mmCIF file of N, CA, C and O in Angstrom:
data_model
loop_
_atom_site.group_PDB
_atom_site.id
_atom_site.type_symbol
_atom_site.label_atom_id
_atom_site.label_comp_id
_atom_site.label_asym_id
_atom_site.label_seq_id
_atom_site.Cartn_x
_atom_site.Cartn_y
_atom_site.Cartn_z
ATOM 1 N N MET N 1 -16.592 -60.731 14.248
ATOM 2 C CA MET N 1 -16.869 -60.116 12.977
ATOM 3 C C MET N 1 -16.862 -58.604 13.165
ATOM 4 O O MET N 1 -17.476 -58.063 14.086
ATOM 5 N N SER N 2 -16.155 -57.893 12.286
ATOM 6 C CA SER N 2 -16.139 -56.443 12.388
ATOM 7 C C SER N 2 -17.451 -55.846 11.930
ATOM 8 O O SER N 2 -18.279 -56.494 11.331
ATOM 9 N N GLU N 3 -17.639 -54.568 12.230
ATOM 10 C CA GLU N 3 -18.889 -53.903 11.852
ATOM 11 C C GLU N 3 -19.038 -53.912 10.314
ATOM 12 O O GLU N 3 -20.139 -54.006 9.807
ATOM 13 N N HIS N 4 -17.931 -53.816 9.589
ATOM 14 C CA HIS N 4 -18.000 -53.755 8.145
ATOM 15 C C HIS N 4 -18.342 -55.113 7.528
ATOM 16 O O HIS N 4 -19.066 -55.192 6.571
ATOM 17 N N SER N 5 -17.828 -56.185 8.115
ATOM 18 C CA SER N 5 -18.080 -57.493 7.558
ATOM 19 C C SER N 5 -19.525 -57.942 7.811
ATOM 20 O O SER N 5 -19.973 -58.897 7.192
ATOM 21 N N ALA N 6 -20.213 -57.255 8.724
ATOM 22 C CA ALA N 6 -21.598 -57.587 8.983
ATOM 23 C C ALA N 6 -22.551 -56.934 7.999
ATOM 24 O O ALA N 6 -23.729 -57.274 7.941
ATOM 25 N N LYS N 7 -22.052 -55.987 7.217
ATOM 26 C CA LYS N 7 -22.920 -55.282 6.256
ATOM 27 C C LYS N 7 -23.303 -56.247 5.153
ATOM 28 O O LYS N 7 -22.568 -57.109 4.759
ATOM 29 N N LYS N 8 -24.499 -56.101 4.653
ATOM 30 C CA LYS N 8 -24.976 -56.920 3.567
ATOM 31 C C LYS N 8 -25.334 -56.039 2.377
ATOM 32 O O LYS N 8 -25.709 -54.900 2.517
ATOM 33 N N THR N 9 -25.185 -56.674 1.216
ATOM 34 C CA THR N 9 -25.549 -55.950 -0.029
ATOM 35 C C THR N 9 -25.984 -56.972 -1.064
ATOM 36 O O THR N 9 -25.721 -58.172 -0.914
ATOM 37 N N VAL N 10 -26.649 -56.516 -2.065
ATOM 38 C CA VAL N 10 -27.042 -57.376 -3.160
ATOM 39 C C VAL N 10 -25.969 -57.215 -4.226
ATOM 40 O O VAL N 10 -25.690 -56.108 -4.682
ATOM 41 N N GLN N 11 -25.333 -58.305 -4.584
ATOM 42 C CA GLN N 11 -24.286 -58.269 -5.600
ATOM 43 C C GLN N 11 -24.942 -58.209 -6.999
ATOM 44 O O GLN N 11 -25.632 -59.125 -7.386
ATOM 45 N N PRO N 12 -24.690 -57.134 -7.725
ATOM 46 C CA PRO N 12 -25.326 -56.979 -9.046
ATOM 47 C C PRO N 12 -24.854 -58.028 -10.051
ATOM 48 O O PRO N 12 -25.591 -58.402 -10.965
ATOM 49 N N ASN N 13 -23.663 -58.529 -9.876
ATOM 50 C CA ASN N 13 -23.118 -59.523 -10.826
ATOM 51 C C ASN N 13 -22.795 -60.808 -10.083
ATOM 52 O O ASN N 13 -21.784 -61.477 -10.340
ATOM 53 N N LYS N 14 -23.692 -61.185 -9.148
ATOM 54 C CA LYS N 14 -23.476 -62.326 -8.307
ATOM 55 C C LYS N 14 -23.190 -63.620 -9.057
ATOM 56 O O LYS N 14 -22.239 -64.324 -8.742
ATOM 57 N N GLN N 15 -23.993 -63.942 -10.087
ATOM 58 C CA GLN N 15 -23.815 -65.184 -10.761
ATOM 59 C C GLN N 15 -22.474 -65.249 -11.500
ATOM 60 O O GLN N 15 -21.807 -66.249 -11.529
ATOM 61 N N GLN N 16 -22.065 -64.112 -12.088
ATOM 62 C CA GLN N 16 -20.732 -64.059 -12.749
ATOM 63 C C GLN N 16 -19.622 -64.299 -11.730
ATOM 64 O O GLN N 16 -18.693 -65.040 -12.025
ATOM 65 N N LEU N 17 -19.735 -63.692 -10.582
ATOM 66 C CA LEU N 17 -18.724 -63.885 -9.531
ATOM 67 C C LEU N 17 -18.697 -65.356 -9.087
ATOM 68 O O LEU N 17 -17.638 -65.954 -8.921
ATOM 69 N N LEU N 18 -19.872 -65.945 -8.861
ATOM 70 C CA LEU N 18 -19.952 -67.305 -8.435
ATOM 71 C C LEU N 18 -19.358 -68.251 -9.504
ATOM 72 O O LEU N 18 -18.671 -69.212 -9.145
ATOM 73 N N ASN N 19 -19.662 -67.974 -10.771
ATOM 74 C CA ASN N 19 -19.117 -68.830 -11.819
ATOM 75 C C ASN N 19 -17.588 -68.764 -11.851
ATOM 76 O O ASN N 19 -16.929 -69.782 -12.002
ATOM 77 N N ARG N 20 -17.052 -67.537 -11.705
ATOM 78 C CA ARG N 20 -15.570 -67.374 -11.691
ATOM 79 C C ARG N 20 -14.998 -68.128 -10.499
ATOM 80 O O ARG N 20 -13.974 -68.828 -10.614
ATOM 81 N N LEU N 21 -15.621 -67.995 -9.338
ATOM 82 C CA LEU N 21 -15.115 -68.646 -8.133
ATOM 83 C C LEU N 21 -15.184 -70.186 -8.253
ATOM 84 O O LEU N 21 -14.276 -70.867 -7.806
ATOM 85 N N LYS N 22 -16.221 -70.650 -8.909
ATOM 86 C CA LYS N 22 -16.339 -72.079 -9.139
ATOM 87 C C LYS N 22 -15.180 -72.595 -10.025
ATOM 88 O O LYS N 22 -14.590 -73.644 -9.772
ATOM 89 N N ARG N 23 -14.837 -71.827 -11.051
ATOM 90 C CA ARG N 23 -13.708 -72.181 -11.929
ATOM 91 C C ARG N 23 -12.408 -72.158 -11.135
ATOM 92 O O ARG N 23 -11.569 -73.068 -11.285
ATOM 93 N N ILE N 24 -12.261 -71.190 -10.271
ATOM 94 C CA ILE N 24 -11.037 -71.060 -9.452
ATOM 95 C C ILE N 24 -10.956 -72.262 -8.496
ATOM 96 O O ILE N 24 -9.883 -72.860 -8.286
ATOM 97 N N GLU N 25 -12.082 -72.682 -7.900
ATOM 98 C CA GLU N 25 -12.125 -73.865 -7.057
ATOM 99 C C GLU N 25 -11.594 -75.063 -7.824
ATOM 100 O O GLU N 25 -10.793 -75.857 -7.304
ATOM 101 N N GLY N 26 -12.019 -75.222 -9.070
ATOM 102 C CA GLY N 26 -11.552 -76.325 -9.903
ATOM 103 C C GLY N 26 -10.081 -76.259 -10.155
ATOM 104 O O GLY N 26 -9.368 -77.264 -10.105
ATOM 105 N N GLN N 27 -9.585 -75.036 -10.398
ATOM 106 C CA GLN N 27 -8.157 -74.843 -10.626
ATOM 107 C C GLN N 27 -7.353 -75.223 -9.396
ATOM 108 O O GLN N 27 -6.308 -75.864 -9.491
ATOM 109 N N VAL N 28 -7.848 -74.818 -8.222
ATOM 110 C CA VAL N 28 -7.126 -75.128 -6.975
ATOM 111 C C VAL N 28 -7.149 -76.654 -6.713
ATOM 112 O O VAL N 28 -6.103 -77.215 -6.345
ATOM 113 N N ARG N 29 -8.269 -77.314 -7.013
ATOM 114 C CA ARG N 29 -8.277 -78.769 -6.883
ATOM 115 C C ARG N 29 -7.278 -79.387 -7.853
ATOM 116 O O ARG N 29 -6.588 -80.394 -7.521
ATOM 117 N N GLY N 30 -7.177 -78.817 -9.069
ATOM 118 C CA GLY N 30 -6.184 -79.291 -10.013
ATOM 119 C C GLY N 30 -4.773 -79.161 -9.515
ATOM 120 O O GLY N 30 -3.936 -80.051 -9.694
ATOM 121 N N ILE N 31 -4.478 -78.035 -8.854
ATOM 122 C CA ILE N 31 -3.129 -77.845 -8.270
ATOM 123 C C ILE N 31 -2.881 -78.874 -7.208
ATOM 124 O O ILE N 31 -1.781 -79.465 -7.110
ATOM 125 N N HIS N 32 -3.873 -79.102 -6.348
ATOM 126 C CA HIS N 32 -3.770 -80.132 -5.311
ATOM 127 C C HIS N 32 -3.396 -81.463 -5.935
ATOM 128 O O HIS N 32 -2.488 -82.198 -5.466
ATOM 129 N N SER N 33 -4.075 -81.809 -6.981
ATOM 130 C CA SER N 33 -3.835 -83.077 -7.688
ATOM 131 C C SER N 33 -2.452 -83.114 -8.277
ATOM 132 O O SER N 33 -1.779 -84.177 -8.265
ATOM 133 N N MET N 34 -2.026 -81.995 -8.831
ATOM 134 C CA MET N 34 -0.685 -81.923 -9.427
ATOM 135 C C MET N 34 0.395 -82.176 -8.372
ATOM 136 O O MET N 34 1.378 -82.882 -8.629
ATOM 137 N N VAL N 35 0.211 -81.572 -7.187
ATOM 138 C CA VAL N 35 1.187 -81.780 -6.104
ATOM 139 C C VAL N 35 1.161 -83.238 -5.645
ATOM 140 O O VAL N 35 2.221 -83.847 -5.502
ATOM 141 N N GLU N 36 -0.014 -83.821 -5.516
ATOM 142 C CA GLU N 36 -0.142 -85.199 -5.112
ATOM 143 C C GLU N 36 0.551 -86.149 -6.086
ATOM 144 O O GLU N 36 1.156 -87.129 -5.688
ATOM 145 N N SER N 37 0.458 -85.826 -7.354
ATOM 146 C CA SER N 37 1.029 -86.733 -8.376
ATOM 147 C C SER N 37 2.431 -86.322 -8.779
ATOM 148 O O SER N 37 2.964 -86.775 -9.829
ATOM 149 N N ASP N 38 3.062 -85.473 -7.961
ATOM 150 C CA ASP N 38 4.458 -85.084 -8.185
ATOM 151 C C ASP N 38 4.724 -84.495 -9.576
ATOM 152 O O ASP N 38 5.739 -84.842 -10.207
ATOM 153 N N ARG N 39 3.877 -83.618 -10.030
ATOM 154 C CA ARG N 39 4.058 -82.988 -11.299
ATOM 155 C C ARG N 39 5.238 -82.005 -11.220
ATOM 156 O O ARG N 39 5.663 -81.584 -10.137
ATOM 157 N N TYR N 40 5.730 -81.596 -12.374
ATOM 158 C CA TYR N 40 6.879 -80.709 -12.483
ATOM 159 C C TYR N 40 6.536 -79.377 -11.800
ATOM 160 O O TYR N 40 5.475 -78.815 -11.997
ATOM 161 N N CYS N 41 7.508 -78.895 -10.979
ATOM 162 C CA CYS N 41 7.295 -77.695 -10.186
ATOM 163 C C CYS N 41 6.860 -76.482 -10.989
ATOM 164 O O CYS N 41 5.958 -75.744 -10.586
ATOM 165 N N VAL N 42 7.448 -76.297 -12.167
ATOM 166 C CA VAL N 42 7.122 -75.122 -12.969
ATOM 167 C C VAL N 42 5.707 -75.188 -13.461
ATOM 168 O O VAL N 42 5.012 -74.181 -13.527
ATOM 169 N N ASP N 43 5.245 -76.383 -13.777
ATOM 170 C CA ASP N 43 3.830 -76.563 -14.204
ATOM 171 C C ASP N 43 2.894 -76.161 -13.060
ATOM 172 O O ASP N 43 1.903 -75.489 -13.258
ATOM 173 N N ILE N 44 3.242 -76.587 -11.816
ATOM 174 C CA ILE N 44 2.404 -76.229 -10.676
ATOM 175 C C ILE N 44 2.443 -74.727 -10.423
ATOM 176 O O ILE N 44 1.419 -74.077 -10.225
ATOM 177 N N LEU N 45 3.635 -74.127 -10.529
ATOM 178 C CA LEU N 45 3.761 -72.687 -10.332
ATOM 179 C C LEU N 45 2.982 -71.902 -11.392
ATOM 180 O O LEU N 45 2.348 -70.882 -11.052
ATOM 181 N N ASN N 46 2.950 -72.365 -12.606
ATOM 182 C CA ASN N 46 2.143 -71.714 -13.642
ATOM 183 C C ASN N 46 0.672 -71.788 -13.293
ATOM 184 O O ASN N 46 -0.042 -70.788 -13.541
ATOM 185 N N GLN N 47 0.181 -72.910 -12.783
ATOM 186 C CA GLN N 47 -1.201 -72.998 -12.395
ATOM 187 C C GLN N 47 -1.527 -72.096 -11.192
ATOM 188 O O GLN N 47 -2.588 -71.496 -11.149
ATOM 189 N N ILE N 48 -0.577 -72.006 -10.272
ATOM 190 C CA ILE N 48 -0.789 -71.075 -9.145
ATOM 191 C C ILE N 48 -0.889 -69.656 -9.631
ATOM 192 O O ILE N 48 -1.740 -68.901 -9.170
ATOM 193 N N ALA N 49 -0.026 -69.304 -10.550
ATOM 194 C CA ALA N 49 -0.094 -67.922 -11.137
ATOM 195 C C ALA N 49 -1.445 -67.676 -11.802
ATOM 196 O O ALA N 49 -1.997 -66.584 -11.717
ATOM 197 N N ALA N 50 -1.960 -68.707 -12.485
ATOM 198 C CA ALA N 50 -3.277 -68.568 -13.146
ATOM 199 C C ALA N 50 -4.369 -68.365 -12.102
ATOM 200 O O ALA N 50 -5.262 -67.529 -12.311
ATOM 201 N N VAL N 51 -4.314 -69.089 -11.007
ATOM 202 C CA VAL N 51 -5.305 -68.893 -9.939
ATOM 203 C C VAL N 51 -5.191 -67.521 -9.326
ATOM 204 O O VAL N 51 -6.216 -66.830 -9.094
ATOM 205 N N GLN N 52 -3.972 -67.058 -9.099
ATOM 206 C CA GLN N 52 -3.809 -65.715 -8.529
ATOM 207 C C GLN N 52 -4.355 -64.650 -9.485
ATOM 208 O O GLN N 52 -5.036 -63.714 -9.052
ATOM 209 N N ALA N 53 -4.119 -64.812 -10.777
ATOM 210 C CA ALA N 53 -4.647 -63.855 -11.763
ATOM 211 C C ALA N 53 -6.173 -63.895 -11.765
ATOM 212 O O ALA N 53 -6.821 -62.829 -11.826
ATOM 213 N N ALA N 54 -6.744 -65.109 -11.686
ATOM 214 C CA ALA N 54 -8.207 -65.220 -11.669
ATOM 215 C C ALA N 54 -8.815 -64.583 -10.407
ATOM 216 O O ALA N 54 -9.813 -63.913 -10.483
ATOM 217 N N LEU N 55 -8.135 -64.780 -9.264
ATOM 218 C CA LEU N 55 -8.646 -64.133 -8.046
ATOM 219 C C LEU N 55 -8.542 -62.630 -8.141
ATOM 220 O O LEU N 55 -9.411 -61.907 -7.661
ATOM 221 N N ASN N 56 -7.462 -62.167 -8.777
ATOM 222 C CA ASN N 56 -7.332 -60.700 -8.956
ATOM 223 C C ASN N 56 -8.452 -60.152 -9.804
ATOM 224 O O ASN N 56 -8.983 -59.091 -9.530
ATOM 225 N N LYS N 57 -8.872 -60.922 -10.810
ATOM 226 C CA LYS N 57 -9.967 -60.468 -11.675
ATOM 227 C C LYS N 57 -11.276 -60.429 -10.880
ATOM 228 O O LYS N 57 -12.106 -59.492 -11.046
ATOM 229 N N VAL N 58 -11.491 -61.402 -10.029
ATOM 230 C CA VAL N 58 -12.686 -61.382 -9.131
ATOM 231 C C VAL N 58 -12.626 -60.151 -8.208
ATOM 232 O O VAL N 58 -13.620 -59.439 -8.047
ATOM 233 N N SER N 59 -11.460 -59.882 -7.640
ATOM 234 C CA SER N 59 -11.299 -58.723 -6.766
ATOM 235 C C SER N 59 -11.599 -57.431 -7.466
ATOM 236 O O SER N 59 -12.289 -56.525 -6.945
ATOM 237 N N VAL N 60 -11.073 -57.303 -8.683
ATOM 238 C CA VAL N 60 -11.303 -56.053 -9.443
ATOM 239 C C VAL N 60 -12.782 -55.914 -9.794
ATOM 240 O O VAL N 60 -13.339 -54.834 -9.667
ATOM 241 N N ALA N 61 -13.401 -56.984 -10.211
ATOM 242 C CA ALA N 61 -14.837 -56.927 -10.529
ATOM 243 C C ALA N 61 -15.694 -56.538 -9.326
ATOM 244 O O ALA N 61 -16.582 -55.706 -9.400
ATOM 245 N N LEU N 62 -15.345 -57.126 -8.185
ATOM 246 C CA LEU N 62 -16.085 -56.826 -6.955
ATOM 247 C C LEU N 62 -15.812 -55.392 -6.504
ATOM 248 O O LEU N 62 -16.737 -54.680 -6.053
ATOM 249 N N THR N 63 -14.601 -54.943 -6.657
ATOM 250 C CA THR N 63 -14.231 -53.522 -6.299
ATOM 251 C C THR N 63 -14.988 -52.600 -7.198
ATOM 252 O O THR N 63 -15.539 -51.553 -6.734
ATOM 253 N N GLU N 64 -15.084 -52.883 -8.497
ATOM 254 C CA GLU N 64 -15.797 -52.045 -9.428
ATOM 255 C C GLU N 64 -17.306 -51.996 -9.048
ATOM 256 O O GLU N 64 -17.871 -50.882 -9.012
ATOM 257 N N ASP N 65 -17.886 -53.143 -8.782
ATOM 258 C CA ASP N 65 -19.312 -53.138 -8.373
ATOM 259 C C ASP N 65 -19.502 -52.355 -7.097
ATOM 260 O O ASP N 65 -20.451 -51.573 -6.975
ATOM 261 N N HIS N 66 -18.644 -52.548 -6.140
ATOM 262 C CA HIS N 66 -18.733 -51.869 -4.843
ATOM 263 C C HIS N 66 -18.643 -50.341 -5.052
ATOM 264 O O HIS N 66 -19.439 -49.581 -4.470
ATOM 265 N N THR N 67 -17.739 -49.916 -5.890
ATOM 266 C CA THR N 67 -17.584 -48.483 -6.146
ATOM 267 C C THR N 67 -18.799 -47.885 -6.817
ATOM 268 O O THR N 67 -19.287 -46.841 -6.420
ATOM 269 N N HIS N 68 -19.272 -48.558 -7.848
ATOM 270 C CA HIS N 68 -20.402 -48.033 -8.630
ATOM 271 C C HIS N 68 -21.705 -48.068 -7.832
ATOM 272 O O HIS N 68 -22.600 -47.267 -8.091
ATOM 273 N N HIS N 69 -21.843 -48.982 -6.897
ATOM 274 C CA HIS N 69 -23.107 -49.128 -6.178
ATOM 275 C C HIS N 69 -22.988 -48.603 -4.759
ATOM 276 O O HIS N 69 -23.585 -47.573 -4.417
ATOM 277 N N CYS N 70 -22.224 -49.273 -3.919
ATOM 278 C CA CYS N 70 -22.190 -48.915 -2.497
ATOM 279 C C CYS N 70 -21.531 -47.548 -2.210
ATOM 280 O O CYS N 70 -22.081 -46.728 -1.502
ATOM 281 N N VAL N 71 -20.383 -47.299 -2.840
ATOM 282 C CA VAL N 71 -19.694 -46.025 -2.596
ATOM 283 C C VAL N 71 -20.468 -44.890 -3.225
ATOM 284 O O VAL N 71 -20.655 -43.830 -2.614
ATOM 285 N N SER N 72 -20.982 -45.083 -4.404
ATOM 286 C CA SER N 72 -21.803 -44.059 -5.070
ATOM 287 C C SER N 72 -23.012 -43.705 -4.210
ATOM 288 O O SER N 72 -23.344 -42.512 -4.012
ATOM 289 N N LYS N 73 -23.677 -44.748 -3.674
ATOM 290 C CA LYS N 73 -24.876 -44.481 -2.835
ATOM 291 C C LYS N 73 -24.450 -43.743 -1.532
ATOM 292 O O LYS N 73 -25.129 -42.829 -1.149
ATOM 293 N N ALA N 74 -23.298 -44.104 -0.977
ATOM 294 C CA ALA N 74 -22.847 -43.458 0.242
ATOM 295 C C ALA N 74 -22.552 -41.988 -0.030
ATOM 296 O O ALA N 74 -22.849 -41.120 0.790
ATOM 297 N N ILE N 75 -21.978 -41.683 -1.200
ATOM 298 C CA ILE N 75 -21.668 -40.288 -1.553
ATOM 299 C C ILE N 75 -22.992 -39.505 -1.679
ATOM 300 O O ILE N 75 -23.078 -38.393 -1.173
ATOM 301 N N GLN N 76 -23.952 -40.101 -2.314
ATOM 302 C CA GLN N 76 -25.275 -39.448 -2.471
ATOM 303 C C GLN N 76 -25.929 -39.172 -1.115
ATOM 304 O O GLN N 76 -26.677 -38.240 -0.940
ATOM 305 N N GLU N 77 -25.646 -40.062 -0.140
ATOM 306 C CA GLU N 77 -26.255 -39.911 1.202
ATOM 307 C C GLU N 77 -25.320 -39.188 2.153
ATOM 308 O O GLU N 77 -25.508 -39.255 3.373
ATOM 309 N N CYS N 78 -24.295 -38.524 1.596
ATOM 310 C CA CYS N 78 -23.348 -37.722 2.387
ATOM 311 C C CYS N 78 -22.517 -38.557 3.394
ATOM 312 O O CYS N 78 -22.084 -38.054 4.403
ATOM 313 N N ASN N 79 -22.245 -39.815 3.036
ATOM 314 C CA ASN N 79 -21.362 -40.659 3.840
ATOM 315 C C ASN N 79 -20.191 -41.078 2.978
ATOM 316 O O ASN N 79 -19.576 -42.142 3.226
ATOM 317 N N GLY N 80 -19.861 -40.279 1.993
ATOM 318 C CA GLY N 80 -18.825 -40.625 1.017
ATOM 319 C C GLY N 80 -17.463 -40.813 1.608
ATOM 320 O O GLY N 80 -16.756 -41.713 1.229
ATOM 321 N N GLU N 81 -17.053 -39.947 2.517
ATOM 322 C CA GLU N 81 -15.694 -40.022 3.060
ATOM 323 C C GLU N 81 -15.476 -41.358 3.744
ATOM 324 O O GLU N 81 -14.418 -41.978 3.567
ATOM 325 N N GLU N 82 -16.421 -41.807 4.550
ATOM 326 C CA GLU N 82 -16.311 -43.073 5.256
ATOM 327 C C GLU N 82 -16.231 -44.235 4.273
ATOM 328 O O GLU N 82 -15.381 -45.140 4.389
ATOM 329 N N ALA N 83 -17.077 -44.204 3.212
ATOM 330 C CA ALA N 83 -17.083 -45.262 2.219
ATOM 331 C C ALA N 83 -15.756 -45.269 1.426
ATOM 332 O O ALA N 83 -15.223 -46.334 1.137
ATOM 333 N N ILE N 84 -15.256 -44.127 1.093
ATOM 334 C CA ILE N 84 -13.989 -44.037 0.348
ATOM 335 C C ILE N 84 -12.839 -44.526 1.187
ATOM 336 O O ILE N 84 -12.001 -45.288 0.746
ATOM 337 N N ASP N 85 -12.813 -44.105 2.469
ATOM 338 C CA ASP N 85 -11.770 -44.608 3.366
ATOM 339 C C ASP N 85 -11.804 -46.118 3.517
ATOM 340 O O ASP N 85 -10.746 -46.784 3.500
ATOM 341 N N GLU N 86 -13.004 -46.669 3.658
ATOM 342 C CA GLU N 86 -13.135 -48.116 3.749
ATOM 343 C C GLU N 86 -12.643 -48.814 2.518
ATOM 344 O O GLU N 86 -11.922 -49.774 2.565
ATOM 345 N N LEU N 87 -13.022 -48.268 1.339
ATOM 346 C CA LEU N 87 -12.588 -48.837 0.063
ATOM 347 C C LEU N 87 -11.061 -48.790 -0.070
ATOM 348 O O LEU N 87 -10.452 -49.773 -0.485
ATOM 349 N N MET N 88 -10.476 -47.653 0.271
ATOM 350 C CA MET N 88 -9.044 -47.504 0.124
ATOM 351 C C MET N 88 -8.307 -48.435 1.068
ATOM 352 O O MET N 88 -7.225 -48.968 0.697
ATOM 353 N N THR N 89 -8.826 -48.701 2.246
ATOM 354 C CA THR N 89 -8.219 -49.657 3.156
ATOM 355 C C THR N 89 -8.151 -51.033 2.526
ATOM 356 O O THR N 89 -7.157 -51.739 2.570
ATOM 357 N N VAL N 90 -9.273 -51.413 1.903
ATOM 358 C CA VAL N 90 -9.320 -52.728 1.231
ATOM 359 C C VAL N 90 -8.389 -52.768 0.043
ATOM 360 O O VAL N 90 -7.655 -53.758 -0.188
ATOM 361 N N VAL N 91 -8.357 -51.716 -0.758
ATOM 362 C CA VAL N 91 -7.474 -51.691 -1.957
ATOM 363 C C VAL N 91 -6.023 -51.792 -1.512
ATOM 364 O O VAL N 91 -5.236 -52.552 -2.095
ATOM 365 N N LYS N 92 -5.633 -51.100 -0.471
ATOM 366 C CA LYS N 92 -4.258 -51.174 0.045
ATOM 367 C C LYS N 92 -3.924 -52.593 0.489
ATOM 368 O O LYS N 92 -2.821 -53.061 0.234
ATOM 369 N N ARG N 93 -4.891 -53.268 1.099
ATOM 370 C CA ARG N 93 -4.664 -54.631 1.558
ATOM 371 C C ARG N 93 -4.510 -55.533 0.344
ATOM 372 O O ARG N 93 -3.733 -56.463 0.335
ATOM 373 N N MET N 94 -5.271 -55.290 -0.705
ATOM 374 C CA MET N 94 -5.225 -56.124 -1.917
ATOM 375 C C MET N 94 -3.908 -56.026 -2.631
ATOM 376 O O MET N 94 -3.436 -57.009 -3.210
ATOM 377 N N ILE N 95 -3.247 -54.868 -2.613
ATOM 378 C CA ILE N 95 -2.034 -54.704 -3.406
ATOM 379 C C ILE N 95 -0.741 -54.941 -2.595
ATOM 380 O O ILE N 95 0.333 -54.785 -3.094
ATOM 381 N N ARG N 96 -0.898 -55.401 -1.383
ATOM 382 C CA ARG N 96 0.299 -55.710 -0.581
ATOM 383 C C ARG N 96 1.026 -56.868 -1.178
ATOM 384 O O ARG N 96 0.539 -57.786 -1.738
#
């Protein structure tokens, strides 16, 4: 585990994130079922696109929370450059 992944924080919108992730889990199970039952490829691809869009929404929400809370706090504590660099590394990874 890297030093960053060991950091802990309180998620301000934790229940919303968990609810979204639970819906995504259900969508992924649905895709699994579609593949098992030999559903039409385009229908499966549409469901995969929906899951990807839903995961992107979770990522954006989490990024927004992180920026408003963790990065903002780091800036106030004069650790802003490190927090911004860390955030930008993650954003770059997300948009690959």
